[in-house]
């Protein structure tokens, strides 16, 4: 009997890449490939890459350098690059690293099996087309039986916003929403496999406007309400939203939909109107704060998360202080902050950035403030009750780990039988990145 071929996928970047990696593994599974965690065992290695910042893109080349050594020992090994670096750089990747056999952009994954066949035959295999058809319609909808209790579901792809710093509109293409009927059937299948929480994904997820099951168009709130009716599904989340696409029905859902979790990632990038304008964000700091106020009026315990960029071209100390002021006004439970990275092909890349040491200093000051807010939010959980979806065993024996309503990691002494279920807990201790709790 011949051994099945083995596939190793390494994923970088955002949750949409995580979702795509699973779909690619399933597509190759239908071709007889089994997945392995060990690159040295693999016949095919796929890097699903991210192009968002220079560091993310460079990581791919250092990994490819290591894989080249592996390939020298195992000539049958095929190496593929998928994701946003594949889309942005295309054939250049093969020129820069000849060990690469295959390059496939994020909108062409349904053609992956064919590309692998070509690569195996020693032919050039490159596809960075952005065809009109929905790649997911052409990918097998299998999903492994041992699904984790929390799953991602991509509902919308691409971005039409063109923030001046961002590569996503170029690497992922125009905004496309998947039809609601297809999403509901995928959600039902997930729940049938034990999934209890679904996070709806999109680069601009709240811009979702998909075909409704019986004509018409659904908003993200419509989709959430339809998911709310799926028995066995207990939690719904969505990410990432843009402030300008927050419609009234979505704000209202935070007040009335019990399955919608009180955690929201809502990037603002900067607190300076001047910089927001230069970033082409098309909203002011005050509009963002007003939106947060409305969301908190709907759901007072909402935990907020955000993304920030410091050192955008032209950012002055006064602009940066506006960002600090906005952070103080809003109060985040969690946040991601980055030094601006000039990306080839984006409008902002034409302009001179701020000096390195200035950007580094601002990032450090911003992270000190955000870190203090996160610690305060963690501390504020002590003594409070929350639900936890137990996902896996903890580090200590007899312990399970899961996520709170607010997406915080929680460690609880609990029987193994609770794995994959939602239970009520009371928080006993707060650490910077996790909570300890007991069952109630
Ligand atoms: N669609 C999401 C963001 C996707 S990228 C949104 O609109 O919010 C995730 C985060 O990476 C962004 O929110 C931004 O903070 C950061 N980012 C994007 N491009 C960047 C760049 N050129 N330099 C530094 N950070 C960047
Ligand atoms: Fe990038 Fe802006 Fe689109 Fe987000 S909204 S993906 S930051 S262009
Ligand atoms: Fe990165 Fe592409 Fe996601 S650039 S953040 S992997 S959309």
Coordinates of C-alpha atoms and ligand atoms in Angstrom, one line a residue:
X1 CA 0.0 0.0 0.0
X2 CA 1.3 3.4 -0.8
X3 CA 1.6 6.0 1.9
X4 CA -0.8 8.9 1.7
X5 CA 1.0 12.2 0.8
X6 CA 1.4 14.6 3.6
X7 CA 0.6 18.3 3.7
X8 CA 2.0 20.8 6.2
X9 CA 0.4 24.3 6.3
X10 CA 1.9 27.2 8.2
X11 CA -0.3 30.2 8.7
X12 CA 0.7 33.8 9.2
X13 CA -1.5 37.0 9.5
X14 CA -5.2 37.3 10.3
X15 CA -8.0 34.9 11.1
X16 CA -9.1 34.9 7.5
X17 CA -5.8 33.2 6.7
X18 CA -6.6 30.6 9.5
X19 CA -9.9 29.9 7.8
X20 CA -8.4 29.7 4.4
X21 CA -5.7 27.4 5.5
X22 CA -8.4 24.9 6.8
X23 CA -10.2 25.2 3.5
X24 CA -7.0 24.5 1.5
X25 CA -6.2 21.5 3.7
X26 CA -9.6 20.2 3.0
X27 CA -9.3 20.7 -0.7
X28 CA -6.0 18.8 -0.6
X29 CA -7.6 16.2 1.7
X30 CA -10.0 15.5 -1.1
X31 CA -6.9 14.8 -3.3
X32 CA -5.7 12.2 -0.7
X33 CA -3.3 14.4 1.3
X34 CA -3.3 14.1 5.1
X35 CA -2.2 16.9 7.3
X36 CA 0.9 16.8 9.4
X37 CA 2.3 19.2 12.1
X38 CA 5.8 18.2 11.1
X39 CA 7.3 20.0 8.1
X40 CA 10.1 17.4 7.8
X41 CA 7.4 14.7 7.1
X42 CA 5.6 16.6 4.5
X43 CA 5.5 16.1 0.7
X44 CA 3.9 19.5 0.3
X45 CA 4.4 22.6 2.5
X46 CA 2.2 25.6 2.1
X47 CA 3.0 28.9 3.7
X48 CA -0.2 31.0 4.0
X49 CA 1.3 34.4 4.2
X50 CA 0.6 38.0 5.4
X51 CA 1.8 41.2 3.7
X52 CA 0.4 43.7 6.2
X53 CA 3.7 45.0 7.5
X54 CA 7.2 44.7 6.2
X55 CA 8.2 42.3 9.1
X56 CA 5.4 40.0 8.3
X57 CA 6.4 39.7 4.7
X58 CA 10.1 39.3 5.5
X59 CA 9.3 36.4 7.9
X60 CA 8.1 34.4 4.9
X61 CA 11.5 34.7 3.2
X62 CA 13.4 33.6 6.2
X63 CA 11.1 30.6 6.5
X64 CA 11.6 29.8 2.8
X65 CA 15.3 29.9 3.4
X66 CA 15.0 27.1 6.0
X67 CA 12.6 25.1 3.8
X68 CA 15.2 25.3 1.0
X69 CA 17.6 23.3 3.2
X70 CA 14.9 20.7 3.9
X71 CA 14.1 20.4 0.2
X72 CA 17.8 19.8 -0.6
X73 CA 17.5 16.7 1.7
X74 CA 14.2 15.6 0.2
X75 CA 14.0 16.4 -3.5
X76 CA 10.3 15.3 -3.8
X77 CA 9.2 18.0 -1.4
X78 CA 7.0 20.7 -3.0
X79 CA 6.8 24.2 -1.5
X80 CA 3.9 26.6 -2.1
X81 CA 3.3 30.2 -1.1
X82 CA -0.3 31.2 -0.6
X83 CA -1.9 34.3 0.9
X84 CA -1.3 38.0 0.7
X85 CA 2.5 37.9 -0.1
X86 CA 1.7 35.5 -3.0
X87 CA -0.9 38.0 -4.3
X88 CA 1.4 41.0 -3.8
X89 CA 4.6 39.6 -5.2
X90 CA 3.5 36.8 -7.5
X91 CA 6.3 35.4 -9.7
X92 CA 8.9 37.6 -7.8
X93 CA 8.7 35.0 -5.0
X94 CA 10.0 32.3 -7.3
X95 CA 12.7 34.6 -8.6
X96 CA 13.9 35.5 -5.1
X97 CA 13.6 31.9 -3.8
X98 CA 13.8 29.2 -6.5
X99 CA 12.9 26.5 -4.0
X100 CA 9.3 27.7 -4.3
X101 CA 7.3 25.4 -6.7
X102 CA 3.9 27.1 -6.5
X103 CA 2.4 30.5 -5.8
X104 CA -1.4 30.9 -5.3
X105 CA -3.3 34.1 -4.4
X106 CA -6.1 34.2 -1.9
X107 CA -8.9 34.3 -4.5
X108 CA -7.6 31.3 -6.4
X109 CA -7.6 28.6 -3.7
X110 CA -10.2 26.5 -5.5
X111 CA -7.5 26.0 -8.2
X112 CA -5.0 24.7 -5.7
X113 CA -5.3 20.9 -6.5
X114 CA -4.6 21.7 -10.1
X115 CA -1.7 23.9 -9.3
X116 CA -0.2 21.1 -7.1
X117 CA -0.5 18.7 -9.9
X118 CA 1.4 21.0 -12.2
X119 CA 4.0 21.6 -9.5
X120 CA 4.4 17.8 -9.1
X121 CA 4.9 17.5 -12.8
X122 CA 7.7 20.1 -12.6
X123 CA 5.7 22.8 -14.4
X124 CA 5.5 26.4 -13.3
X125 CA 2.5 26.8 -11.1
X126 CA 1.3 30.3 -10.4
X127 CA -2.2 31.7 -10.1
X128 CA -2.9 35.2 -8.7
X129 CA -6.1 35.8 -10.6
X130 CA -9.0 37.3 -8.9
X131 CA -11.8 35.5 -10.7
X132 CA -15.4 36.6 -10.2
X133 CA -16.6 33.2 -8.9
X134 CA -16.6 32.6 -5.2
X135 CA -13.7 30.3 -4.4
X136 CA -15.6 28.9 -1.4
X137 CA -18.3 27.6 -3.7
X138 CA -15.7 25.5 -5.4
X139 CA -14.0 24.2 -2.3
X140 CA -15.2 21.1 -0.6
X141 CA -17.3 21.7 2.4
X142 CA -16.0 18.9 4.5
X143 CA -14.7 20.2 7.8
X144 CA -13.0 17.7 10.0
X145 CA -15.3 15.8 12.4
X146 CA -13.2 16.7 15.5
X147 CA -13.9 20.4 15.0
X148 CA -12.8 22.7 17.9
X149 CA -15.7 24.2 19.8
X150 CA -15.0 27.7 18.5
X151 CA -14.8 28.1 14.7
X152 CA -14.3 30.9 12.2
X153 CA -16.6 31.5 9.3
X154 CA -15.6 33.9 6.5
X155 CA -18.7 35.8 5.4
X156 CA -17.1 38.7 3.5
X157 CA -13.8 39.2 1.8
X158 CA -11.8 42.0 0.4
X159 CA -11.9 45.7 1.1
X160 CA -13.0 48.8 -0.9
X161 CA -11.9 51.3 1.8
X162 CA -8.3 51.9 0.6
X163 CA -6.9 53.3 3.8
X164 CA -3.7 55.0 2.7
X165 CA -1.3 52.7 4.5
X166 CA -3.0 49.3 3.8
X167 CA -2.3 46.5 1.3
X168 CA -5.5 44.6 1.9
X169 CA -7.5 46.1 -0.9
X170 CA -4.7 45.1 -3.3
X171 CA -4.0 41.6 -1.9
X172 CA -7.6 40.5 -1.2
X173 CA -9.4 42.5 -3.9
X174 CA -12.8 44.1 -3.9
X175 CA -15.4 43.6 -1.2
X176 CA -17.5 40.4 -1.8
X177 CA -20.2 39.0 0.5
X178 CA -21.0 35.3 0.5
X179 CA -24.6 34.3 0.1
X180 CA -26.4 33.9 3.4
X181 CA -27.9 30.4 2.6
X182 CA -24.5 29.0 2.1
X183 CA -23.3 30.5 5.3
X184 CA -26.2 29.2 7.3
X185 CA -25.7 25.7 6.0
X186 CA -22.0 25.9 6.8
X187 CA -22.9 27.1 10.3
X188 CA -25.4 24.3 10.8
X189 CA -22.8 21.8 9.7
X190 CA -20.3 23.3 12.2
X191 CA -22.8 23.1 15.0
X192 CA -23.5 19.5 14.1
X193 CA -19.8 18.8 14.6
X194 CA -19.8 20.2 18.1
X195 CA -19.1 23.9 17.4
X196 CA -20.7 26.1 20.0
X197 CA -19.2 29.5 19.0
X198 CA -18.8 31.0 15.5
X199 CA -16.8 34.1 14.7
X200 CA -17.9 35.7 11.5
X201 CA -14.9 37.0 9.6
X202 CA -14.3 39.7 7.0
X203 CA -11.8 42.4 6.4
X204 CA -14.9 44.7 6.7
X205 CA -17.3 42.3 8.2
X206 CA -19.9 44.8 9.1
X207 CA -20.1 45.9 5.5
X208 CA -21.6 42.4 4.9
X209 CA -24.5 42.6 2.4
X210 CA -25.1 39.1 1.1
X211 CA -27.9 37.5 -0.9
X212 CA -30.7 36.6 1.4
X213 CA -32.0 33.0 1.2
X214 CA -35.3 34.1 -0.5
X215 CA -34.2 37.1 -2.5
X216 CA -33.2 40.5 -1.2
X217 CA -30.1 41.3 0.8
X218 CA -29.1 40.7 4.3
X219 CA -27.1 42.9 6.5
X220 CA -24.6 41.5 9.1
X221 CA -27.3 42.0 11.8
X222 CA -29.8 40.0 9.7
X223 CA -27.2 37.2 9.4
X224 CA -26.5 37.3 13.1
X225 CA -30.3 37.0 13.9
X226 CA -30.6 34.0 11.5
X227 CA -27.6 32.3 13.3
X228 CA -29.2 33.1 16.6
X229 CA -32.0 30.7 15.7
X230 CA -29.6 27.8 15.2
X231 CA -30.1 25.5 18.1
X232 CA -26.9 24.4 19.7
X233 CA -25.0 27.5 18.6
X234 CA -24.4 29.4 21.8
X235 CA -22.0 32.3 20.9
X236 CA -21.6 34.6 18.0
X237 CA -18.8 37.0 17.4
X238 CA -17.6 39.0 14.4
X239 CA -14.4 40.7 13.3
X240 CA -13.1 43.1 12.0
X241 CA -15.4 46.0 11.7
X242 CA -15.0 49.5 10.3
X243 CA -16.5 52.4 12.2
X244 CA -18.3 53.7 9.1
X245 CA -20.2 50.5 8.5
X246 CA -21.8 50.3 11.9
X247 CA -25.5 50.3 11.1
X248 CA -28.3 50.9 13.6
X249 CA -29.5 47.3 13.4
X250 CA -26.1 46.0 14.3
X251 CA -25.8 48.3 17.3
X252 CA -29.3 47.2 18.4
X253 CA -28.3 43.6 18.1
X254 CA -25.7 44.2 20.9
X255 CA -28.6 45.0 23.2
X256 CA -31.0 42.3 22.2
X257 CA -29.2 39.3 20.8
X258 CA -28.2 37.1 23.8
X259 CA -25.8 35.0 21.7
X260 CA -23.9 38.0 20.5
X261 CA -20.9 38.3 22.8
X262 CA -20.0 41.6 24.5
X263 CA -16.6 42.0 22.9
X264 CA -15.9 44.2 19.9
X265 CA -12.7 44.8 18.0
X266 CA -13.2 48.2 16.4
X267 CA -9.9 49.7 15.0
X268 CA -9.5 53.5 14.9
X269 CA -5.8 53.7 14.0
X270 CA -5.4 57.3 15.3
X271 CA -7.1 59.9 17.5
X272 CA -6.0 62.8 15.4
X273 CA -8.5 64.1 12.8
X274 CA -5.6 65.4 10.6
X275 CA -4.0 61.9 10.6
X276 CA -7.3 60.1 10.1
X277 CA -7.9 62.3 7.1
X278 CA -4.4 61.6 5.7
X279 CA -5.1 57.9 6.4
X280 CA -8.3 58.1 4.3
X281 CA -10.3 56.6 7.2
X282 CA -13.2 58.9 6.3
X283 CA -14.3 59.5 9.9
X284 CA -13.3 61.8 12.8
X285 CA -12.2 60.8 16.3
X286 CA -15.4 62.3 17.6
X287 CA -17.5 60.2 15.3
X288 CA -15.7 57.1 16.6
X289 CA -16.2 58.1 20.2
X290 CA -19.9 58.8 19.6
X291 CA -20.2 55.3 18.0
X292 CA -18.6 53.7 21.0
X293 CA -21.0 55.6 23.3
X294 CA -24.0 54.3 21.4
X295 CA -22.6 50.7 21.5
X296 CA -22.0 51.0 25.2
X297 CA -25.5 52.4 25.7
X298 CA -26.8 49.2 24.0
X299 CA -24.4 46.9 25.8
X300 CA -22.9 48.5 29.0
X301 CA -20.4 45.7 29.7
X302 CA -19.0 45.7 26.1
X303 CA -15.3 45.1 26.2
X304 CA -13.5 47.0 23.4
X305 CA -10.4 46.2 21.5
X306 CA -8.7 48.3 18.8
X307 CA -5.9 48.7 16.4
X308 CA -3.5 51.7 16.4
X309 CA -0.8 52.9 14.1
X310 CA 1.9 55.3 15.4
X311 CA 4.4 57.2 13.2
X312 CA 2.1 57.6 10.2
X313 CA 3.8 60.1 7.8
X314 CA 3.3 63.6 9.1
X315 CA 2.2 62.5 12.6
X316 CA 3.3 65.2 15.1
X317 CA 3.6 65.0 18.8
X318 CA 0.2 66.8 19.1
X319 CA -1.4 64.3 16.8
X320 CA 0.0 61.5 18.8
X321 CA -1.3 63.1 22.0
X322 CA -4.7 63.1 20.4
X323 CA -4.4 59.3 20.1
X324 CA -3.5 59.0 23.8
X325 CA -6.5 61.2 24.7
X326 CA -8.8 59.0 22.6
X327 CA -7.5 55.9 24.3
X328 CA -8.1 57.5 27.7
X329 CA -11.6 58.5 26.7
X330 CA -12.6 55.1 25.3
X331 CA -10.9 52.7 27.6
X332 CA -9.8 49.4 25.9
X333 CA -9.8 46.0 27.4
X334 CA -7.4 44.8 24.7
X335 CA -5.6 46.4 21.8
X336 CA -3.0 45.9 19.1
X337 CA -0.6 48.8 18.3
X338 CA 1.9 48.9 15.5
X339 CA 4.6 51.2 14.2
X340 CA 3.7 52.4 10.7
X341 CA 5.3 50.3 8.1
X342 CA 5.5 51.7 4.5
X343 CA 4.0 49.2 2.1
X344 CA 4.9 49.2 -1.6
X345 CA 2.1 50.4 -3.8
X346 CA 0.1 52.1 -1.1
X347 CA -0.4 55.9 -1.3
X348 CA 1.2 56.6 2.1
X349 CA 4.4 54.9 1.0
X350 CA 5.2 57.9 -1.2
X351 CA 5.5 60.1 1.9
X352 CA 8.4 60.3 4.3
X353 CA 7.7 58.6 7.7
X354 CA 8.6 60.0 11.1
X355 CA 12.1 59.2 12.4
X356 CA 12.5 55.7 13.8
X357 CA 13.3 56.7 17.3
X358 CA 10.3 59.0 17.5
X359 CA 8.0 56.2 16.3
X360 CA 9.6 53.8 18.7
X361 CA 9.1 56.2 21.6
X362 CA 5.4 56.8 20.7
X363 CA 4.7 53.1 20.4
X364 CA 6.2 52.5 23.8
X365 CA 4.1 55.3 25.4
X366 CA 0.9 54.1 23.7
X367 CA 1.6 50.5 24.7
X368 CA 2.2 51.5 28.3
X369 CA -1.3 53.2 28.4
X370 CA -3.0 50.3 26.6
X371 CA -1.3 47.8 28.8
X372 CA -2.5 49.6 31.9
X373 CA -6.0 49.6 30.6
X374 CA -5.9 46.0 29.8
X375 CA -4.6 45.2 33.3
X376 CA -7.4 47.3 34.8
X377 CA -10.0 45.4 32.7
X378 CA -8.6 42.1 33.8
X379 CA -8.6 43.2 37.4
X380 CA -12.2 44.4 37.1
X381 CA -13.2 40.8 36.3
X382 CA -12.2 39.5 39.7
X383 CA -15.4 38.5 41.6
X384 CA -17.5 38.7 38.5
X385 CA -19.4 35.9 36.8
X386 CA -19.0 35.1 33.1
X387 CA -19.6 32.1 30.9
X388 CA -16.7 30.2 29.5
X389 CA -16.5 28.0 26.4
X390 CA -14.0 25.3 27.4
X391 CA -11.7 24.6 24.5
X392 CA -8.9 22.4 25.7
X393 CA -7.0 21.0 28.7
X394 CA -5.0 23.5 30.7
X395 CA -1.4 23.3 31.7
X396 CA -2.2 21.9 35.1
X397 CA -3.8 18.5 35.6
X398 CA -7.6 18.7 36.1
X399 CA -7.7 22.2 34.4
X400 CA -9.6 23.3 31.4
X401 CA -9.0 26.5 29.4
X402 CA -11.5 28.5 27.5
X403 CA -12.7 32.0 26.6
X404 CA -14.9 34.3 28.6
X405 CA -17.8 36.2 27.1
X406 CA -15.2 39.0 26.7
X407 CA -12.7 36.7 24.9
X408 CA -10.3 36.6 27.8
X409 CA -8.5 33.3 28.4
X410 CA -9.8 31.6 31.5
X411 CA -8.3 28.7 33.5
X412 CA -10.7 26.6 35.6
X413 CA -10.5 23.4 37.5
X414 CA -13.2 21.4 35.8
X415 CA -13.9 17.9 34.7
X416 CA -12.9 16.9 31.2
X417 CA -16.5 16.2 30.3
X418 CA -17.0 20.0 30.2
X419 CA -14.7 20.4 27.3
X420 CA -16.6 21.8 24.3
X421 CA -19.4 23.1 26.5
X422 CA -20.3 26.5 28.0
X423 CA -20.3 26.9 31.8
X424 CA -20.8 29.7 34.3
X425 CA -17.7 30.6 36.3
X426 CA -16.7 33.2 38.9
X427 CA -13.4 34.9 38.4
X428 CA -11.0 34.5 41.3
X429 CA -7.7 35.9 40.0
X430 CA -6.5 38.2 37.2
X431 CA -3.2 38.0 35.3
X432 CA -2.1 40.2 32.4
X433 CA -3.2 37.7 29.8
X434 CA -5.5 35.3 31.5
X435 CA -8.0 34.8 34.3
X436 CA -8.4 32.1 36.9
X437 CA -12.0 31.1 37.8
X438 CA -14.1 28.5 39.6
X439 CA -17.3 26.8 38.4
X440 CA -20.5 28.2 40.0
Ligands
LIG1 N1 -9.7 45.4 8.1 C1 -9.2 45.8 9.4 C2 -7.7 45.8 9.5 C3 -6.9 44.8 8.8 S1 -5.2 45.0 9.0 C4 -9.6 47.2 9.6 O1 -10.0 47.9 8.8 O2 -9.5 47.6 10.8 C5 -5.0 44.9 10.8 C6 -4.3 46.1 11.4 O3 -3.0 46.2 10.9 C7 -4.9 47.4 11.0 O4 -6.0 47.7 11.7 C8 -3.8 48.4 11.3 O5 -3.8 48.8 12.6 C9 -2.5 47.5 11.0 N2 -1.9 47.9 9.8 C10 -2.3 47.8 8.5 N3 -1.4 48.3 7.6 C11 -0.4 48.7 8.3 C12 0.8 49.4 8.0 N4 1.2 49.7 6.8 N5 1.7 49.6 9.0 C13 1.4 49.4 10.3 N6 0.2 48.8 10.7 C14 -0.6 48.5 9.7
LIG2 FE1 -7.1 48.0 5.3 FE2 -8.6 50.1 5.8 FE3 -9.6 48.0 4.4 FE4 -9.0 47.8 7.0 S1 -10.6 49.2 6.1 S2 -8.5 46.3 5.4 S3 -7.2 49.0 7.3 S4 -7.9 49.4 3.8
LIG3 FE1 -2.3 39.9 6.4 FE2 -3.6 39.5 4.3 FE3 -4.8 39.2 6.6 S1 -2.1 41.0 4.6 S2 -3.7 40.7 7.9 S3 -3.1 38.0 5.8 S4 -5.7 40.0 4.8

